[in-house]
mmCIF file of C-alpha atoms and ligand atoms in Angstrom:
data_model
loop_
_atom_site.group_PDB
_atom_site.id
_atom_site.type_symbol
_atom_site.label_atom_id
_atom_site.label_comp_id
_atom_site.label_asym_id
_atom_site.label_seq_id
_atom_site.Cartn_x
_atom_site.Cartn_y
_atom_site.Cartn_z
ATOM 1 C CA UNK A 1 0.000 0.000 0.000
ATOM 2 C CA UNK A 2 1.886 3.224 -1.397
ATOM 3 C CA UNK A 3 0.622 6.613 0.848
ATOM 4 C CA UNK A 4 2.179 9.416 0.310
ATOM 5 C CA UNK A 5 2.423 12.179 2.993
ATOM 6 C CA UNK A 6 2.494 15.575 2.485
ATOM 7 C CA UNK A 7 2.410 18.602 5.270
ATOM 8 C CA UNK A 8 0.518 20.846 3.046
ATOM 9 C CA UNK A 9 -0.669 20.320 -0.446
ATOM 10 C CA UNK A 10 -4.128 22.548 -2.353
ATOM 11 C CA UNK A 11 -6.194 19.651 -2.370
ATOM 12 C CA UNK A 12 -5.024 16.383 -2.786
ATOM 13 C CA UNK A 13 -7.537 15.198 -5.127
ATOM 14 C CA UNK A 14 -5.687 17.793 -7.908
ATOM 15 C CA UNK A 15 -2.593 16.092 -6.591
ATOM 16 C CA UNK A 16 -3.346 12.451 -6.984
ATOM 17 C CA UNK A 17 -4.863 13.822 -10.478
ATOM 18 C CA UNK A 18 -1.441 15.137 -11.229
ATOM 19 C CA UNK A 19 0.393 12.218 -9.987
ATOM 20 C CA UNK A 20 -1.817 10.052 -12.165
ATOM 21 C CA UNK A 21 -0.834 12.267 -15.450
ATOM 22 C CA UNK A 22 2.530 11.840 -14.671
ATOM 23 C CA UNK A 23 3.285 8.695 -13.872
ATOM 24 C CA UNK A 24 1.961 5.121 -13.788
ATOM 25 C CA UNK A 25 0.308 4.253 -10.116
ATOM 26 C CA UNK A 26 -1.013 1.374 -8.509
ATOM 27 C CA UNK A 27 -4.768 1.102 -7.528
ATOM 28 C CA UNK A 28 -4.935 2.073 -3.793
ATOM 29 C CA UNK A 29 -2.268 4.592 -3.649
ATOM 30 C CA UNK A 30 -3.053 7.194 -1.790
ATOM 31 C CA UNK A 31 -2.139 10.870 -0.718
ATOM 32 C CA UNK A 32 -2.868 11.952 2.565
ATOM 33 C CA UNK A 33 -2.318 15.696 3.898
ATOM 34 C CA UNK A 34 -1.948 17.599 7.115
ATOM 35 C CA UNK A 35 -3.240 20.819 5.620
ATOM 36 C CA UNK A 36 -4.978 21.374 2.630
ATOM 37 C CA UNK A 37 -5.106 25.025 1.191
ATOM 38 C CA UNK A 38 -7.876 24.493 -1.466
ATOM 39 C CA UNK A 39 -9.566 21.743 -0.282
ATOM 40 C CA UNK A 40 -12.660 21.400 -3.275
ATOM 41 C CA UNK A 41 -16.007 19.795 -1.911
ATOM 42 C CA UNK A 42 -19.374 18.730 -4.334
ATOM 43 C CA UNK A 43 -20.278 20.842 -6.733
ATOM 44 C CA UNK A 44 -18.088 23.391 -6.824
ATOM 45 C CA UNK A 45 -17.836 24.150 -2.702
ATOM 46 C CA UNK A 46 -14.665 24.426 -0.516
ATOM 47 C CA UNK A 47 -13.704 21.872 1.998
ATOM 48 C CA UNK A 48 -12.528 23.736 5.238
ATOM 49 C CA UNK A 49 -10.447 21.216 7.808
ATOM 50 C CA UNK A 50 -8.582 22.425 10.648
ATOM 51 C CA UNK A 51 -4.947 21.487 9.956
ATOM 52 C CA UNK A 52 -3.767 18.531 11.529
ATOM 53 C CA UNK A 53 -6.850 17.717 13.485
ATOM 54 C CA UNK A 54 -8.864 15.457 10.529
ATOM 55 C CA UNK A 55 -8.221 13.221 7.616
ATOM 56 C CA UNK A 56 -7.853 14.339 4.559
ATOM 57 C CA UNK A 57 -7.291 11.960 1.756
ATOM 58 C CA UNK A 58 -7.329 11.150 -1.848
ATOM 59 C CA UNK A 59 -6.880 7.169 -3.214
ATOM 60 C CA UNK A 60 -6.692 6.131 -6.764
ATOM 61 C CA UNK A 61 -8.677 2.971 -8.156
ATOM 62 C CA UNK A 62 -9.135 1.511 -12.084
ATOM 63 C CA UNK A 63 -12.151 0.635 -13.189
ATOM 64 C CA UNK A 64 -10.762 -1.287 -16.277
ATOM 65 C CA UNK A 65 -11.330 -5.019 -14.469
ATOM 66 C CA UNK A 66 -15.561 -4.225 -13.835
ATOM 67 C CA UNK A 67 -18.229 -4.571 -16.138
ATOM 68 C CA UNK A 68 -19.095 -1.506 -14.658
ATOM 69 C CA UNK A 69 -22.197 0.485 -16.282
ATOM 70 C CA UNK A 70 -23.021 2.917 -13.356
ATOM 71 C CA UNK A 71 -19.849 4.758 -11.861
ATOM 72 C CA UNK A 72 -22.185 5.809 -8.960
ATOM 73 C CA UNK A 73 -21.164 2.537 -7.611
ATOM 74 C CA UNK A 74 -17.694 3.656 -6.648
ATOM 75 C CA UNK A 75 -19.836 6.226 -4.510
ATOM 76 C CA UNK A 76 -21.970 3.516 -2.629
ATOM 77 C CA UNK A 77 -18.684 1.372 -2.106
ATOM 78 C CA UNK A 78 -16.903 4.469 -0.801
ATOM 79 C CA UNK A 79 -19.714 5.699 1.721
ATOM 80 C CA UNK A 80 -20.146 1.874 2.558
ATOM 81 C CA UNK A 81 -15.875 1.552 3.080
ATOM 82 C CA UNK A 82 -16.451 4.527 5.767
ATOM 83 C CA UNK A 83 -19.272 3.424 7.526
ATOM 84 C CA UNK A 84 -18.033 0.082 8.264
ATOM 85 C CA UNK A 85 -14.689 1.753 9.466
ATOM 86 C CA UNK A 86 -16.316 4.249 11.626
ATOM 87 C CA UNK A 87 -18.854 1.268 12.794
ATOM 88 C CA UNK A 88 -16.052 -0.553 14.008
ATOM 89 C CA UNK A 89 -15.257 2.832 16.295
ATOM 90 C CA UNK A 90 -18.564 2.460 17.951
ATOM 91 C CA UNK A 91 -19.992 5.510 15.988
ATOM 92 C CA UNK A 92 -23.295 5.615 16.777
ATOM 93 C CA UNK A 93 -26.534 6.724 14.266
ATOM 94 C CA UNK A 94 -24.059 6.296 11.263
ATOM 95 C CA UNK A 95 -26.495 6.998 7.756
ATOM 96 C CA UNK A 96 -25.767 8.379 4.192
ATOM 97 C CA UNK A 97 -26.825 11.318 2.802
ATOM 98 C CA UNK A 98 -27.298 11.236 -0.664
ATOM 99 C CA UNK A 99 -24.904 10.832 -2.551
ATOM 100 C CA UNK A 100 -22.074 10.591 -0.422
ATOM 101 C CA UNK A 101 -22.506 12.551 3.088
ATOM 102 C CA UNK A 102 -21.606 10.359 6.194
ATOM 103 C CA UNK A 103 -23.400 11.467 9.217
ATOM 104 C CA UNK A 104 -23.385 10.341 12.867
ATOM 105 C CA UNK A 105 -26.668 11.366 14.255
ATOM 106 C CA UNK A 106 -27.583 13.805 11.724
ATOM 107 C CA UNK A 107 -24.708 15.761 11.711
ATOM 108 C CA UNK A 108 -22.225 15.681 9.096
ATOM 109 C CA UNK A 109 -19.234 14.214 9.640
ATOM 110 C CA UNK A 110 -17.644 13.240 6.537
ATOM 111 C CA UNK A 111 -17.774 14.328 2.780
ATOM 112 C CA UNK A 112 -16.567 12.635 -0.406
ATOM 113 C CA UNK A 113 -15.464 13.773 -3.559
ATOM 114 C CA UNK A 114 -14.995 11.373 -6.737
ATOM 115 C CA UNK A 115 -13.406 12.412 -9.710
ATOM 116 C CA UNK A 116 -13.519 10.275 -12.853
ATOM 117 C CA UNK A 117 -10.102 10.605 -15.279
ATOM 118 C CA UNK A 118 -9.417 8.490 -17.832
ATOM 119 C CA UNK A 119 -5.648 7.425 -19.854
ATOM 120 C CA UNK A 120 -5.070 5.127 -22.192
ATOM 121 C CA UNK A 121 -9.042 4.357 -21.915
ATOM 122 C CA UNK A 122 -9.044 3.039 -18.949
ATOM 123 C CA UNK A 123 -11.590 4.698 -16.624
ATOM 124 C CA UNK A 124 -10.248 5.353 -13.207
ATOM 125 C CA UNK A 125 -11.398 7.476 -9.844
ATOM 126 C CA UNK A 126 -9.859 9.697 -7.716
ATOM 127 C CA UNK A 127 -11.846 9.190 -4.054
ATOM 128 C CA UNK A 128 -11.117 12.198 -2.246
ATOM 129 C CA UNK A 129 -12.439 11.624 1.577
ATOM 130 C CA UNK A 130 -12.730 14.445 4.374
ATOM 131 C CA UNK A 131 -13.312 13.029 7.864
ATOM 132 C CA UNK A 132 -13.908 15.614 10.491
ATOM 133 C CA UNK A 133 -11.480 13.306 13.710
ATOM 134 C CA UNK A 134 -10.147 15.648 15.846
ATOM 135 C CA UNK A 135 -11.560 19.046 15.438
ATOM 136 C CA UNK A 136 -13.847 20.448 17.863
ATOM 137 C CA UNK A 137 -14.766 24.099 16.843
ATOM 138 C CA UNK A 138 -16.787 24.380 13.629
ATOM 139 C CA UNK A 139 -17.242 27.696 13.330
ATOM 140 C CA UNK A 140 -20.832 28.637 11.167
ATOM 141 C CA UNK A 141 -21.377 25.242 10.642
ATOM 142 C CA UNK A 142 -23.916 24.013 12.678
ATOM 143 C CA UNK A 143 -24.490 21.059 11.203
ATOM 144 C CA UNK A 144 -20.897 19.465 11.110
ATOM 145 C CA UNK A 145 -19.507 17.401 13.656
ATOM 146 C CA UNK A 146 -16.400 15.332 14.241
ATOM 147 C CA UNK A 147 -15.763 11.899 15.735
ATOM 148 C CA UNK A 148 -14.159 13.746 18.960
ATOM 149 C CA UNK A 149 -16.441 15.433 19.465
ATOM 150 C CA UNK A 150 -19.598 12.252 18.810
ATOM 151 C CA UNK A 151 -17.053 9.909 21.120
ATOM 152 C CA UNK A 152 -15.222 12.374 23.327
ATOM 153 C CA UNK A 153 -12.167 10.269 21.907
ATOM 154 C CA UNK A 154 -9.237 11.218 20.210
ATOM 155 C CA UNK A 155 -8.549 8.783 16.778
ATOM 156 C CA UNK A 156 -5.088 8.352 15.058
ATOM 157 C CA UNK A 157 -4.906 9.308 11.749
ATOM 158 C CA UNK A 158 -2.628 7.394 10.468
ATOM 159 C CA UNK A 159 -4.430 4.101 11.348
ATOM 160 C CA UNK A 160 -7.920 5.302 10.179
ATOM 161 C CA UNK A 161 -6.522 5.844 6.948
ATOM 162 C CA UNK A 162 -5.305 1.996 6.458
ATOM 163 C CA UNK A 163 -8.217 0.585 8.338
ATOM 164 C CA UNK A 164 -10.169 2.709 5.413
ATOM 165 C CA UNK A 165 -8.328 1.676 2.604
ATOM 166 C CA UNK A 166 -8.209 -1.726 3.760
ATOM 167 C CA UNK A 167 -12.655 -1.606 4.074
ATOM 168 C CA UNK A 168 -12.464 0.139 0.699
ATOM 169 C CA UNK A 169 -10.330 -2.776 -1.181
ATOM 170 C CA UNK A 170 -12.936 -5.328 0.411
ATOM 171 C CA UNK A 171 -15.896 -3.811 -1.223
ATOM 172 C CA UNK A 172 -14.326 -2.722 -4.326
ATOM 173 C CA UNK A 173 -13.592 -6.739 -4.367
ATOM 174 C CA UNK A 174 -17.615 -7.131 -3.909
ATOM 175 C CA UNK A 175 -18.161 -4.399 -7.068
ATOM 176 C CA UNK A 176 -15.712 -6.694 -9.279
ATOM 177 C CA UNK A 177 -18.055 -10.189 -8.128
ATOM 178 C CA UNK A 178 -20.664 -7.951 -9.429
ATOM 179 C CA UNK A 179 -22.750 -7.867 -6.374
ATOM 180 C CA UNK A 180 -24.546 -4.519 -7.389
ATOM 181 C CA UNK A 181 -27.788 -5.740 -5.644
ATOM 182 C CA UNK A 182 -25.922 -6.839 -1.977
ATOM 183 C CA UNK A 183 -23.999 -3.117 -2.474
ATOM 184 C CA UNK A 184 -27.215 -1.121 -3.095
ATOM 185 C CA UNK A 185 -29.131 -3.158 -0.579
ATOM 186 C CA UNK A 186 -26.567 -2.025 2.052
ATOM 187 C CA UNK A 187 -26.266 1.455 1.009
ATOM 188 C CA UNK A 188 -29.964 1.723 1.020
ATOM 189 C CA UNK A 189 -30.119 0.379 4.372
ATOM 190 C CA UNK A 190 -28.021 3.629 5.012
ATOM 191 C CA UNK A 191 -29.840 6.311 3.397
ATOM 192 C CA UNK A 192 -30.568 9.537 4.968
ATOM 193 C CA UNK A 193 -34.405 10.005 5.703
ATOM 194 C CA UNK A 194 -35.674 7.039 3.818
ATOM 195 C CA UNK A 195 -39.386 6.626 4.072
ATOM 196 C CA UNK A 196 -39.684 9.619 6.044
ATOM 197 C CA UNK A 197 -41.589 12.764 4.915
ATOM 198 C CA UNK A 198 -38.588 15.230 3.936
ATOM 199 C CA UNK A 199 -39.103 18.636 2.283
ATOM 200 C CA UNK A 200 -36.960 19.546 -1.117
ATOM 201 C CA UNK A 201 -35.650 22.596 -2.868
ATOM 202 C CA UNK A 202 -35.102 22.156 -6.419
ATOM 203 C CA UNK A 203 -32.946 23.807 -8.989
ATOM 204 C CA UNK A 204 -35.285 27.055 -9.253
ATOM 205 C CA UNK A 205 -35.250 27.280 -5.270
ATOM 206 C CA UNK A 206 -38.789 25.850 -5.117
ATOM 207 C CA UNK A 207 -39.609 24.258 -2.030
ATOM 208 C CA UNK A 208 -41.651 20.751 -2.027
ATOM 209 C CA UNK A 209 -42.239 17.417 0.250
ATOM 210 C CA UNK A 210 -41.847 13.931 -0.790
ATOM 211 C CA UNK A 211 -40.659 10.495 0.533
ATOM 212 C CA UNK A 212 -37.141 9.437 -0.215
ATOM 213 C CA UNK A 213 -37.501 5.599 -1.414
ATOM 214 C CA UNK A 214 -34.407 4.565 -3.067
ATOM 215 C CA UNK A 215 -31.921 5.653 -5.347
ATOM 216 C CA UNK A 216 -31.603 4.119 -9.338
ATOM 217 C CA UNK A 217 -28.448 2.579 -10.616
ATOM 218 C CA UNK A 218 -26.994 5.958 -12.563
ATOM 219 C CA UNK A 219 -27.316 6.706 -9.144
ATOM 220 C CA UNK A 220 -30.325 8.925 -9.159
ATOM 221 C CA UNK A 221 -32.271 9.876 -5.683
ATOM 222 C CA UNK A 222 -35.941 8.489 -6.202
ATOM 223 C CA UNK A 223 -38.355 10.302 -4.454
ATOM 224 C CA UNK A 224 -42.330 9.707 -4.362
ATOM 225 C CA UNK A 225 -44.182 12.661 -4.728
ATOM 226 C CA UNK A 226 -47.760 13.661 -4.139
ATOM 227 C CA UNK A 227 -50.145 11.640 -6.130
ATOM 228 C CA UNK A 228 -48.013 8.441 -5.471
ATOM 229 C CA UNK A 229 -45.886 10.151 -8.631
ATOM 230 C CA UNK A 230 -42.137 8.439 -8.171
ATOM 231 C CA UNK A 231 -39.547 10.956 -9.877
ATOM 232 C CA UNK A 232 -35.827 10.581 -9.737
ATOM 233 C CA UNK A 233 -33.118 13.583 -9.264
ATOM 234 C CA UNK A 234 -29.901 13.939 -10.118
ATOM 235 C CA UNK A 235 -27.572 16.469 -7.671
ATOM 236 C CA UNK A 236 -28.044 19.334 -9.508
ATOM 237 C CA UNK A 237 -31.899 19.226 -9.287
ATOM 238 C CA UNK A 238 -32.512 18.401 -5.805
ATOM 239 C CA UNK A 239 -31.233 19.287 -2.292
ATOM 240 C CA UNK A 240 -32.824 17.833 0.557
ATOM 241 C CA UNK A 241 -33.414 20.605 3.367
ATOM 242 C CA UNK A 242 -35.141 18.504 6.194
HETATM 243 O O1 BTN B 1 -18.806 16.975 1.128
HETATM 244 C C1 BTN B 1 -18.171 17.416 0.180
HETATM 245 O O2 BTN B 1 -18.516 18.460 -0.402
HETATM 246 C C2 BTN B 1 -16.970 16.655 -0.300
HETATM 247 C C3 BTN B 1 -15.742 16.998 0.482
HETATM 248 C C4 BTN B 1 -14.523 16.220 0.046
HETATM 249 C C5 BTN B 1 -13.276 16.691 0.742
HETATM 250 C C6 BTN B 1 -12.090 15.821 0.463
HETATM 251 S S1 BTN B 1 -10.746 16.181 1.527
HETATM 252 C C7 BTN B 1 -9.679 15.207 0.556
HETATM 253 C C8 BTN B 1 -10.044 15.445 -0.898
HETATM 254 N N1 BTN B 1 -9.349 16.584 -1.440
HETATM 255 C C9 BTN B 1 -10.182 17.576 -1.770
HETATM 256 O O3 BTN B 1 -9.838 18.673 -2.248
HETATM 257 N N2 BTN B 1 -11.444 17.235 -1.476
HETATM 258 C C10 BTN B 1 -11.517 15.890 -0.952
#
């Protein structure tokens, strides 16, 4: 397992990206920093981590070896890799927000970013992971939370960066058996509000209620609507408010 430190890097998603233009890697190689300047979050945000306090990490994986139609599978492997880590922490409440949002009793505590790049045509991802571990001040950000401050422990980075990888090589092993139902089973088990009245804003800022039920193989959120009316979302369309 190759992981590369740095003390400071922008974000090491563009530096794994880099890495990958550059040379030849191995899947699972990863690049883990103490500080990140530029940290990028889902569509288009910034991801703010205290330095030194949290884990910030980005790990490379080809695609090449799965018949894989949906790439939102790396995304249910990746929240599923997580959850099982932080499970193993006693974590309690652990669900998924769609897509990729890890929470611990409704509070977020991790976010994901996945990149898709391609060379030689051979698909690959770039899984960029932010865990909130140490940190205990998050200023204007009422809804983020850390596993200090969920536990009242203090976690070693280092290790919750193998024990991750390690969790994340075991189900990427399930996406190559092609166990897409098992995977979306267990990430559905996760999801964020399911079956729960939730209330929506869409694209235009227009607020509305529906039932999240599942989500579709592209990896769609699938939400049933007034009149029994099931209609499915991609990110850009949707955010879920409560
Ligand atoms: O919830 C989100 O918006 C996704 C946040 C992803 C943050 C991680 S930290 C490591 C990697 N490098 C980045 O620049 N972003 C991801």
């Amino acid at each position: 397992m190759r992981i590369v430190k740095l003390n400071a890097i922008d974000s090491t998603n563009s530096y794994l990206k880099t890495l990958y233009n550059t040379e030849s890697i191995d899947d699972y190689t990863a690049v883990l920093a103490e500080n990140q300047t530029k940290g990028r979050g889902q569509m288009g945000a910034v991801w703010d981590s205290e330095a030194s306090k949290n884990l910030t990490f980005s790990m490379f994986k080809e695609l090449h070896d799965y018949k894989l139609e949906e790439a939102f599978y790396v995304s249910i492997v990746t929240s599923l890799a997580i959850i099982k880590t932080l499970k193993t922490l006693s974590i309690p409440k652990l669900s998924v927000k769609w897509p990729n949002d890890i929470l611990s009793a409704d509070k977020k505590i991790c976010g994901v970013l996945i990149e898709n790049v391609i060379k030689q045509a051979i698909n690959a991802s770039i899984i960029g992971i932010g865990l909130n571990v140490n940190q205990v001040v998050f200023k204007n950000l009422p809804k983020a939370s850390s596993l200090k401050l969920i536990s009242g422990k203090h976690f070693d980075i280092d290790e919750l960066v193998i024990t991750i990888i390690n969790n994340l090589k075991g189900y990427f092993l399930l996406l190559k058996d092609e166990k897409y139902d098992v995977l979306k089973n267990e990430y559905e088990s996760y999801l964020f509000r399911k079956n729960k009245p939730s209330t929506f804003k869409n694209a235009e800022g227009i607020m509305f209620s529906g039932f999240i039920k599942s989500v579709s193989n592209s990896g769609k959120l699938q939400v049933l609507l007034e009149d029994d009316i099931l209609k499915e979302y991609d990110l850009k369309e949707i955010t879920l408010l409560y």
